[in-house]
Short mmCIF file of N, CA, C and O in Angstrom, two decimals:
data_model
loop_
_atom_site.label_atom_id
_atom_site.label_comp_id
_atom_site.label_asym_id
_atom_site.label_seq_id
_atom_site.Cartn_x
_atom_site.Cartn_y
_atom_site.Cartn_z
N UNK A 1210 0.85 -1.17 0.00
CA UNK A 1210 0.00 0.00 0.00
C UNK A 1210 0.90 1.24 0.00
O UNK A 1210 1.86 1.31 0.76
N UNK A 1211 0.57 2.21 -0.84
CA UNK A 1211 1.36 3.44 -0.91
C UNK A 1211 1.06 4.32 0.29
O UNK A 1211 0.05 4.14 1.00
N UNK A 1212 1.92 5.29 0.51
CA UNK A 1212 1.69 6.24 1.61
C UNK A 1212 0.37 6.98 1.41
O UNK A 1212 -0.38 7.18 2.37
N UNK A 1213 0.08 7.37 0.18
CA UNK A 1213 -1.18 8.07 -0.10
C UNK A 1213 -2.39 7.19 0.22
O UNK A 1213 -3.38 7.67 0.77
N UNK A 1214 -2.30 5.93 -0.13
CA UNK A 1214 -3.40 5.02 0.18
C UNK A 1214 -3.59 4.86 1.69
O UNK A 1214 -4.71 4.85 2.18
N UNK A 1215 -2.47 4.77 2.41
CA UNK A 1215 -2.55 4.67 3.87
C UNK A 1215 -3.16 5.94 4.48
O UNK A 1215 -4.00 5.87 5.37
N UNK A 1216 -2.73 7.10 3.99
CA UNK A 1216 -3.27 8.37 4.49
C UNK A 1216 -4.75 8.51 4.17
O UNK A 1216 -5.52 8.99 5.00
N UNK A 1217 -5.15 8.07 2.98
CA UNK A 1217 -6.56 8.13 2.61
C UNK A 1217 -7.39 7.24 3.52
O UNK A 1217 -8.44 7.65 4.01
N UNK A 1218 -6.94 6.04 3.75
CA UNK A 1218 -7.67 5.11 4.61
C UNK A 1218 -7.77 5.68 6.03
O UNK A 1218 -8.83 5.64 6.65
N UNK A 1219 -6.67 6.20 6.54
CA UNK A 1219 -6.67 6.76 7.88
C UNK A 1219 -7.63 7.95 7.98
O UNK A 1219 -8.39 8.07 8.94
N UNK A 1220 -7.60 8.83 6.98
CA UNK A 1220 -8.50 10.00 6.98
C UNK A 1220 -9.96 9.55 6.94
O UNK A 1220 -10.80 10.10 7.66
N UNK A 1221 -10.26 8.58 6.11
CA UNK A 1221 -11.64 8.10 6.02
C UNK A 1221 -12.12 7.55 7.36
O UNK A 1221 -13.22 7.86 7.82
N UNK A 1222 -11.29 6.76 8.01
CA UNK A 1222 -11.66 6.18 9.30
C UNK A 1222 -11.87 7.27 10.34
O UNK A 1222 -12.86 7.26 11.08
N UNK A 1223 -10.97 8.24 10.39
CA UNK A 1223 -11.06 9.29 11.41
C UNK A 1223 -12.24 10.24 11.17
O UNK A 1223 -12.94 10.60 12.12
N UNK A 1224 -12.48 10.62 9.93
CA UNK A 1224 -13.61 11.52 9.65
C UNK A 1224 -14.93 10.78 9.85
O UNK A 1224 -15.89 11.34 10.39
N UNK A 1225 -15.00 9.52 9.48
CA UNK A 1225 -16.21 8.73 9.72
C UNK A 1225 -16.47 8.60 11.22
O UNK A 1225 -17.62 8.69 11.66
N UNK A 1226 -15.41 8.45 12.00
CA UNK A 1226 -15.57 8.38 13.45
C UNK A 1226 -16.13 9.68 14.02
O UNK A 1226 -16.93 9.65 14.97
N UNK A 1227 -15.75 10.81 13.45
CA UNK A 1227 -16.32 12.09 13.89
C UNK A 1227 -17.81 12.12 13.57
O UNK A 1227 -18.63 12.49 14.42
N UNK A 1228 -18.18 11.70 12.37
CA UNK A 1228 -19.59 11.68 11.97
C UNK A 1228 -20.41 10.78 12.90
O UNK A 1228 -21.52 11.14 13.30
N UNK A 1229 -19.87 9.63 13.24
CA UNK A 1229 -20.61 8.63 14.01
C UNK A 1229 -20.44 8.78 15.52
O UNK A 1229 -21.00 7.98 16.27
N UNK A 1230 -19.71 9.75 15.93
CA UNK A 1230 -19.41 9.94 17.36
C UNK A 1230 -20.68 10.30 18.13
O UNK A 1230 -21.34 11.29 17.82
N UNK A 1231 -20.99 9.52 19.17
CA UNK A 1231 -22.18 9.84 19.97
C UNK A 1231 -21.95 11.09 20.82
O UNK A 1231 -20.81 11.40 21.17
N UNK A 1232 -23.01 11.76 21.13
CA UNK A 1232 -22.98 12.95 21.99
C UNK A 1232 -22.13 14.09 21.43
O UNK A 1232 -21.62 14.91 22.18
N UNK A 1233 -21.96 14.11 20.13
CA UNK A 1233 -21.25 15.22 19.49
C UNK A 1233 -22.27 15.98 18.64
O UNK A 1233 -22.93 15.40 17.79
N UNK A 1234 -22.36 17.27 18.89
CA UNK A 1234 -23.37 18.07 18.19
C UNK A 1234 -23.02 18.26 16.72
O UNK A 1234 -21.86 18.14 16.32
N UNK A 1235 -24.04 18.60 15.95
CA UNK A 1235 -23.82 18.87 14.53
C UNK A 1235 -22.92 20.09 14.35
O UNK A 1235 -22.14 20.14 13.39
N UNK A 1236 -23.00 21.06 15.25
CA UNK A 1236 -22.16 22.25 15.10
C UNK A 1236 -20.68 21.90 15.30
O UNK A 1236 -19.81 22.45 14.62
N UNK A 1237 -20.38 20.97 16.20
CA UNK A 1237 -18.99 20.53 16.39
C UNK A 1237 -18.51 19.82 15.13
O UNK A 1237 -17.40 20.05 14.65
N UNK A 1238 -19.36 18.98 14.56
CA UNK A 1238 -19.00 18.25 13.34
C UNK A 1238 -18.77 19.22 12.18
O UNK A 1238 -17.84 19.06 11.41
N UNK A 1239 -19.62 20.24 12.08
CA UNK A 1239 -19.45 21.24 11.01
C UNK A 1239 -18.17 22.06 11.24
O UNK A 1239 -17.45 22.35 10.29
N UNK A 1240 -17.93 22.43 12.49
CA UNK A 1240 -16.71 23.18 12.79
C UNK A 1240 -15.48 22.35 12.48
O UNK A 1240 -14.51 22.84 11.88
N UNK A 1241 -15.50 21.08 12.85
CA UNK A 1241 -14.39 20.18 12.54
C UNK A 1241 -14.20 20.09 11.02
O UNK A 1241 -13.08 20.16 10.53
N UNK A 1242 -15.30 19.95 10.29
CA UNK A 1242 -15.22 19.90 8.82
C UNK A 1242 -14.60 21.17 8.26
O UNK A 1242 -13.78 21.12 7.33
N UNK A 1243 -14.97 22.31 8.83
CA UNK A 1243 -14.36 23.58 8.41
C UNK A 1243 -12.86 23.61 8.71
O UNK A 1243 -12.07 24.10 7.90
N UNK A 1244 -12.49 23.07 9.85
CA UNK A 1244 -11.07 23.01 10.20
C UNK A 1244 -10.30 22.10 9.25
O UNK A 1244 -9.13 22.36 8.96
N UNK A 1245 -10.96 21.07 8.75
CA UNK A 1245 -10.30 20.20 7.76
C UNK A 1245 -9.93 21.00 6.52
O UNK A 1245 -8.92 20.73 5.88
N UNK A 1246 -10.73 22.00 6.19
CA UNK A 1246 -10.44 22.86 5.04
C UNK A 1246 -9.39 23.92 5.39
O UNK A 1246 -8.55 24.27 4.55
N UNK A 1247 -9.42 24.43 6.62
CA UNK A 1247 -8.54 25.53 7.01
C UNK A 1247 -7.14 25.08 7.44
O UNK A 1247 -6.17 25.82 7.25
N UNK A 1248 -7.04 23.90 8.05
CA UNK A 1248 -5.77 23.50 8.65
C UNK A 1248 -4.59 23.46 7.67
O UNK A 1248 -3.52 23.98 7.99
N UNK A 1249 -4.74 22.87 6.48
CA UNK A 1249 -3.57 22.87 5.58
C UNK A 1249 -3.15 24.27 5.14
O UNK A 1249 -1.97 24.52 4.91
N UNK A 1250 -4.09 25.18 5.07
CA UNK A 1250 -3.76 26.57 4.73
C UNK A 1250 -2.94 27.18 5.86
O UNK A 1250 -1.95 27.88 5.62
N UNK A 1251 -3.35 26.91 7.12
CA UNK A 1251 -2.59 27.41 8.26
C UNK A 1251 -1.17 26.83 8.26
O UNK A 1251 -0.21 27.54 8.54
N UNK A 1252 -1.06 25.53 7.95
CA UNK A 1252 0.25 24.89 7.93
C UNK A 1252 1.13 25.53 6.87
O UNK A 1252 2.30 25.84 7.11
N UNK A 1253 0.58 25.76 5.69
CA UNK A 1253 1.37 26.37 4.60
C UNK A 1253 1.72 27.82 4.91
O UNK A 1253 2.79 28.29 4.53
N UNK A 1254 0.82 28.54 5.54
CA UNK A 1254 1.03 29.96 5.82
C UNK A 1254 1.95 30.19 7.01
O UNK A 1254 2.88 31.00 6.94
N UNK A 1255 1.69 29.48 8.09
CA UNK A 1255 2.40 29.75 9.35
C UNK A 1255 3.42 28.68 9.72
O UNK A 1255 4.26 28.90 10.58
N UNK A 1256 3.31 27.51 9.13
CA UNK A 1256 4.16 26.39 9.51
C UNK A 1256 3.42 25.44 10.43
O UNK A 1256 2.46 25.81 11.10
N UNK A 1257 3.87 24.22 10.44
CA UNK A 1257 3.23 23.17 11.24
C UNK A 1257 3.26 23.50 12.72
O UNK A 1257 2.26 23.34 13.43
N UNK A 1258 4.37 24.00 13.20
CA UNK A 1258 4.52 24.31 14.62
C UNK A 1258 3.49 25.34 15.08
O UNK A 1258 2.81 25.14 16.08
N UNK A 1259 3.35 26.43 14.34
CA UNK A 1259 2.40 27.47 14.73
C UNK A 1259 0.95 27.02 14.54
O UNK A 1259 0.08 27.38 15.33
N UNK A 1260 0.68 26.23 13.51
CA UNK A 1260 -0.69 25.73 13.30
C UNK A 1260 -1.10 24.81 14.44
O UNK A 1260 -2.23 24.90 14.95
N UNK A 1261 -0.20 23.96 14.88
CA UNK A 1261 -0.49 23.08 16.01
C UNK A 1261 -0.63 23.90 17.29
O UNK A 1261 -1.54 23.66 18.09
N UNK A 1262 0.25 24.87 17.50
CA UNK A 1262 0.16 25.72 18.69
C UNK A 1262 -1.18 26.46 18.72
O UNK A 1262 -1.80 26.59 19.78
N UNK A 1263 -1.64 26.96 17.58
CA UNK A 1263 -2.93 27.64 17.50
C UNK A 1263 -4.05 26.70 17.93
O UNK A 1263 -4.90 27.06 18.75
N UNK A 1264 -4.05 25.48 17.39
CA UNK A 1264 -5.10 24.53 17.74
C UNK A 1264 -5.00 24.09 19.20
O UNK A 1264 -6.03 23.87 19.84
N UNK A 1265 -3.78 23.97 19.71
CA UNK A 1265 -3.63 23.65 21.13
C UNK A 1265 -4.24 24.73 22.00
O UNK A 1265 -4.89 24.45 23.00
N UNK A 1266 -4.03 25.98 21.62
CA UNK A 1266 -4.61 27.10 22.36
C UNK A 1266 -6.13 27.07 22.29
O UNK A 1266 -6.82 27.30 23.28
N UNK A 1267 -6.66 26.75 21.11
CA UNK A 1267 -8.11 26.73 20.91
C UNK A 1267 -8.78 25.48 21.47
O UNK A 1267 -9.98 25.47 21.71
N UNK A 1268 -8.01 24.40 21.64
CA UNK A 1268 -8.59 23.10 22.00
C UNK A 1268 -9.22 23.08 23.38
O UNK A 1268 -10.14 22.30 23.62
N UNK A 1269 -8.74 23.93 24.26
CA UNK A 1269 -9.33 23.94 25.59
C UNK A 1269 -10.76 24.46 25.50
O UNK A 1269 -10.99 25.62 25.17
N UNK A 1270 -11.69 23.57 25.74
CA UNK A 1270 -13.10 23.94 25.66
C UNK A 1270 -13.67 23.92 24.25
O UNK A 1270 -14.81 24.30 24.04
N UNK A 1271 -12.90 23.47 23.26
CA UNK A 1271 -13.38 23.41 21.88
C UNK A 1271 -13.16 21.99 21.35
O UNK A 1271 -12.04 21.60 21.03
N UNK A 1272 -14.24 21.24 21.27
CA UNK A 1272 -14.16 19.84 20.88
C UNK A 1272 -13.64 19.66 19.46
O UNK A 1272 -12.91 18.70 19.18
N UNK A 1273 -13.97 20.56 18.55
CA UNK A 1273 -13.53 20.43 17.16
C UNK A 1273 -12.01 20.54 17.05
O UNK A 1273 -11.37 19.74 16.36
N UNK A 1274 -11.42 21.52 17.72
CA UNK A 1274 -9.95 21.66 17.71
C UNK A 1274 -9.30 20.48 18.41
O UNK A 1274 -8.23 20.02 18.01
N UNK A 1275 -9.93 19.98 19.44
CA UNK A 1275 -9.41 18.81 20.15
C UNK A 1275 -9.38 17.59 19.23
O UNK A 1275 -8.40 16.84 19.19
N UNK A 1276 -10.46 17.39 18.47
CA UNK A 1276 -10.50 16.29 17.50
C UNK A 1276 -9.42 16.47 16.44
O UNK A 1276 -8.74 15.50 16.06
N UNK A 1277 -9.25 17.69 15.95
CA UNK A 1277 -8.22 17.97 14.95
C UNK A 1277 -6.84 17.58 15.48
O UNK A 1277 -6.07 16.91 14.79
N UNK A 1278 -6.54 17.96 16.71
CA UNK A 1278 -5.23 17.62 17.29
C UNK A 1278 -5.07 16.12 17.47
O UNK A 1278 -3.98 15.59 17.25
N UNK A 1279 -6.15 15.45 17.85
CA UNK A 1279 -6.09 13.98 17.95
C UNK A 1279 -5.72 13.38 16.60
O UNK A 1279 -4.92 12.44 16.52
N UNK A 1280 -6.28 13.94 15.54
CA UNK A 1280 -6.05 13.40 14.20
C UNK A 1280 -4.65 13.76 13.68
O UNK A 1280 -4.02 12.94 13.01
N UNK A 1281 -4.18 14.94 13.99
CA UNK A 1281 -2.80 15.31 13.63
C UNK A 1281 -1.84 14.36 14.34
O UNK A 1281 -0.90 13.83 13.73
N UNK A 1282 -2.08 14.11 15.62
CA UNK A 1282 -1.25 13.19 16.38
C UNK A 1282 -1.26 11.80 15.77
O UNK A 1282 -0.22 11.15 15.65
N UNK A 1283 -2.43 11.36 15.37
CA UNK A 1283 -2.57 10.03 14.77
C UNK A 1283 -1.79 9.93 13.47
O UNK A 1283 -1.08 8.95 13.23
N UNK A 1284 -1.93 10.93 12.61
CA UNK A 1284 -1.24 10.92 11.32
C UNK A 1284 0.27 10.92 11.51
O UNK A 1284 1.00 10.20 10.82
N UNK A 1285 0.76 11.71 12.46
CA UNK A 1285 2.20 11.80 12.69
C UNK A 1285 2.74 10.68 13.57
O UNK A 1285 3.96 10.50 13.67
N UNK A 1286 1.84 9.95 14.23
CA UNK A 1286 2.29 8.87 15.11
C UNK A 1286 2.95 9.38 16.37
O UNK A 1286 3.87 8.77 16.90
N UNK A 1287 2.48 10.52 16.85
CA UNK A 1287 3.02 11.14 18.06
C UNK A 1287 1.89 11.22 19.08
O UNK A 1287 0.79 11.66 18.75
N UNK A 1288 2.13 10.80 20.33
CA UNK A 1288 1.09 10.95 21.34
C UNK A 1288 0.65 12.40 21.47
O UNK A 1288 1.49 13.31 21.42
N UNK A 1289 -0.63 12.62 21.63
CA UNK A 1289 -1.18 13.98 21.67
C UNK A 1289 -0.53 14.83 22.75
O UNK A 1289 -0.24 16.00 22.53
N UNK A 1290 -0.27 14.25 23.92
CA UNK A 1290 0.30 15.04 25.01
C UNK A 1290 1.77 15.43 24.77
O UNK A 1290 2.33 16.24 25.48
N UNK A 1291 2.38 14.86 23.72
CA UNK A 1291 3.77 15.19 23.37
C UNK A 1291 3.87 15.93 22.04
O UNK A 1291 4.99 16.22 21.58
N UNK A 1292 2.75 16.23 21.41
CA UNK A 1292 2.74 16.75 20.05
C UNK A 1292 3.59 18.01 19.89
O UNK A 1292 4.49 18.06 19.06
N UNK A 1293 3.32 19.02 20.67
CA UNK A 1293 4.03 20.30 20.53
C UNK A 1293 5.53 20.13 20.80
O UNK A 1293 6.37 20.63 20.04
N UNK A 1294 5.86 19.41 21.87
CA UNK A 1294 7.26 19.24 22.23
C UNK A 1294 8.02 18.45 21.16
O UNK A 1294 9.15 18.78 20.84
N UNK A 1295 7.40 17.42 20.63
CA UNK A 1295 8.07 16.59 19.62
C UNK A 1295 8.25 17.35 18.31
O UNK A 1295 9.29 17.23 17.66
N UNK A 1296 7.25 18.15 17.92
CA UNK A 1296 7.39 18.95 16.69
C UNK A 1296 8.48 19.99 16.88
O UNK A 1296 9.31 20.20 16.00
N UNK A 1297 8.50 20.62 18.03
CA UNK A 1297 9.52 21.63 18.32
C UNK A 1297 10.93 21.05 18.30
O UNK A 1297 11.88 21.71 17.88
N UNK A 1298 11.08 19.80 18.71
CA UNK A 1298 12.39 19.17 18.80
C UNK A 1298 12.85 18.53 17.49
O UNK A 1298 13.99 18.06 17.40
N UNK A 1299 12.03 18.54 16.46
CA UNK A 1299 12.38 17.90 15.18
C UNK A 1299 13.53 18.63 14.50
O UNK A 1299 13.63 19.85 14.56
N UNK A 1300 14.35 17.84 13.81
CA UNK A 1300 15.37 18.44 12.94
C UNK A 1300 14.65 19.07 11.75
O UNK A 1300 13.47 18.81 11.52
N UNK A 1301 15.36 19.84 10.99
CA UNK A 1301 14.77 20.49 9.81
C UNK A 1301 14.21 19.45 8.84
O UNK A 1301 13.09 19.61 8.34
N UNK A 1302 14.93 18.39 8.62
CA UNK A 1302 14.48 17.34 7.71
C UNK A 1302 13.22 16.66 8.23
O UNK A 1302 12.26 16.44 7.48
N UNK A 1303 13.20 16.32 9.53
CA UNK A 1303 12.02 15.69 10.13
C UNK A 1303 10.81 16.62 10.07
O UNK A 1303 9.69 16.20 9.79
N UNK A 1304 11.05 17.91 10.34
CA UNK A 1304 9.98 18.91 10.31
C UNK A 1304 9.39 19.03 8.90
O UNK A 1304 8.17 19.08 8.72
N UNK A 1305 10.26 19.06 7.90
CA UNK A 1305 9.78 19.16 6.52
C UNK A 1305 8.99 17.92 6.13
O UNK A 1305 7.95 18.02 5.48
N UNK A 1306 9.44 16.75 6.55
CA UNK A 1306 8.73 15.51 6.26
C UNK A 1306 7.38 15.47 6.97
O UNK A 1306 6.37 15.10 6.37
N UNK A 1307 7.35 15.89 8.23
CA UNK A 1307 6.09 15.93 8.98
C UNK A 1307 5.11 16.92 8.33
O UNK A 1307 3.91 16.63 8.20
N UNK A 1308 5.62 18.06 7.91
CA UNK A 1308 4.77 19.05 7.24
C UNK A 1308 4.20 18.48 5.95
O UNK A 1308 3.01 18.60 5.68
N UNK A 1309 5.05 17.86 5.16
CA UNK A 1309 4.60 17.26 3.90
C UNK A 1309 3.56 16.17 4.15
O UNK A 1309 2.56 16.08 3.43
N UNK A 1310 3.76 15.37 5.18
CA UNK A 1310 2.81 14.30 5.50
C UNK A 1310 1.46 14.87 5.92
O UNK A 1310 0.41 14.39 5.48
N UNK A 1311 1.47 15.92 6.73
CA UNK A 1311 0.21 16.54 7.17
C UNK A 1311 -0.52 17.17 5.99
O UNK A 1311 -1.73 17.00 5.82
N UNK A 1312 0.19 17.90 5.16
CA UNK A 1312 -0.45 18.53 4.00
C UNK A 1312 -1.02 17.47 3.06
O UNK A 1312 -2.13 17.61 2.55
N UNK A 1313 -0.28 16.39 2.85
CA UNK A 1313 -0.76 15.29 2.01
C UNK A 1313 -1.99 14.63 2.61
O UNK A 1313 -2.97 14.34 1.92
N UNK A 1314 -1.95 14.37 3.91
CA UNK A 1314 -3.09 13.73 4.59
C UNK A 1314 -4.31 14.63 4.57
O UNK A 1314 -5.44 14.17 4.35
N UNK A 1315 -4.10 15.93 4.76
CA UNK A 1315 -5.25 16.83 4.86
C UNK A 1315 -5.97 17.03 3.53
O UNK A 1315 -7.11 17.45 3.51
N UNK A 1316 -5.35 16.68 2.45
CA UNK A 1316 -6.07 16.65 1.18
C UNK A 1316 -7.23 15.66 1.29
O UNK A 1316 -8.35 15.96 0.89
N UNK A 1317 -6.97 14.51 1.90
CA UNK A 1317 -8.02 13.51 2.09
C UNK A 1317 -9.01 13.92 3.17
O UNK A 1317 -10.21 13.69 3.03
N UNK A 1318 -8.53 14.54 4.25
CA UNK A 1318 -9.44 15.02 5.29
C UNK A 1318 -10.42 16.04 4.70
O UNK A 1318 -11.62 16.02 5.01
N UNK A 1319 -9.92 16.94 3.83
CA UNK A 1319 -10.80 17.91 3.18
C UNK A 1319 -11.85 17.21 2.33
O UNK A 1319 -13.03 17.57 2.36
N UNK A 1320 -11.43 16.24 1.54
CA UNK A 1320 -12.36 15.52 0.67
C UNK A 1320 -13.42 14.79 1.47
O UNK A 1320 -14.60 14.80 1.12
N UNK A 1321 -13.02 14.14 2.56
CA UNK A 1321 -13.97 13.41 3.38
C UNK A 1321 -14.84 14.35 4.21
O UNK A 1321 -15.97 14.00 4.56
N UNK A 1322 -14.35 15.54 4.52
CA UNK A 1322 -15.20 16.52 5.19
C UNK A 1322 -16.37 16.88 4.27
O UNK A 1322 -17.49 17.06 4.73
N UNK A 1323 -16.11 16.93 2.96
CA UNK A 1323 -17.17 17.22 1.99
C UNK A 1323 -18.10 16.02 1.84
O UNK A 1323 -19.31 16.14 1.95
N UNK A 1324 -17.54 14.84 1.60
CA UNK A 1324 -18.38 13.68 1.28
C UNK A 1324 -19.02 13.04 2.51
O UNK A 1324 -20.16 12.57 2.42
N UNK A 1325 -18.35 13.03 3.64
CA UNK A 1325 -18.89 12.36 4.83
C UNK A 1325 -19.60 13.34 5.75
O UNK A 1325 -20.71 13.06 6.22
N UNK A 1326 -18.99 14.49 6.01
CA UNK A 1326 -19.58 15.46 6.94
C UNK A 1326 -20.45 16.51 6.24
O UNK A 1326 -21.11 17.29 6.90
N UNK A 1327 -20.42 16.54 4.90
CA UNK A 1327 -21.22 17.48 4.10
C UNK A 1327 -20.85 18.94 4.37
O UNK A 1327 -21.70 19.82 4.36
N UNK A 1328 -19.56 19.19 4.61
CA UNK A 1328 -19.05 20.55 4.80
C UNK A 1328 -18.26 20.89 3.55
O UNK A 1328 -17.17 20.37 3.33
N UNK A 1329 -18.83 21.77 2.71
CA UNK A 1329 -18.24 22.06 1.39
C UNK A 1329 -16.96 22.88 1.49
O UNK A 1329 -16.06 22.73 0.68
N UNK A 1330 -16.89 23.81 2.45
CA UNK A 1330 -15.71 24.63 2.63
C UNK A 1330 -15.74 25.22 4.03
O UNK A 1330 -16.70 25.01 4.77
N UNK A 1331 -14.70 25.92 4.38
CA UNK A 1331 -14.61 26.46 5.75
C UNK A 1331 -15.71 27.47 6.03
O UNK A 1331 -16.26 27.48 7.13
N UNK A 1332 -16.10 28.27 5.05
CA UNK A 1332 -17.13 29.28 5.31
C UNK A 1332 -18.51 28.65 5.50
O UNK A 1332 -19.32 29.15 6.26
N UNK A 1333 -18.79 27.54 4.83
CA UNK A 1333 -20.10 26.89 5.02
C UNK A 1333 -20.23 26.31 6.40
O UNK A 1333 -21.33 26.19 6.93
N UNK A 1334 -19.11 25.96 7.03
CA UNK A 1334 -19.16 25.47 8.41
C UNK A 1334 -19.49 26.60 9.37
O UNK A 1334 -20.13 26.40 10.38
N UNK A 1335 -19.09 27.83 9.02
CA UNK A 1335 -19.33 28.96 9.89
C UNK A 1335 -20.74 29.53 9.76
O UNK A 1335 -21.33 29.98 10.72
N UNK A 1336 -21.28 29.48 8.53
CA UNK A 1336 -22.60 30.08 8.34
C UNK A 1336 -23.72 29.04 8.27
O UNK A 1336 -24.82 29.37 7.84
N UNK A 1337 -23.42 27.80 8.64
CA UNK A 1337 -24.46 26.80 8.75
C UNK A 1337 -24.72 25.99 7.51
O UNK A 1337 -25.65 25.21 7.44
N UNK A 1338 -23.88 26.09 6.49
CA UNK A 1338 -24.01 25.18 5.38
C UNK A 1338 -24.28 25.80 4.09
O UNK A 1338 -24.59 25.26 3.11
#
């Protein structure tokens, strides 16, 4: 299986789990879907470290950002409680590889946000669809 196939399968499983998650409101699911569209832009604009730091700041009391961080951790294979420290400690080569992996994976997260969560883009998540 290629890396892209593995990332696609992982994204499908994780986004489907968000859709099927009990006791999670539709607004959280829509916000998460919007974040699937916004996160790769944040990574490209600010870098992986700052994008993760932003979500860590927002995650307290925000289930959608918390889910996003869980999924970033899963894709990178880093425990969530070590995510920021491990990204900060990466060499330049490791950081570039992690960034490339996240951007590649989030292509699939965006697609599944549309097909599974029915969130067409980040703005539709904010204005209700």
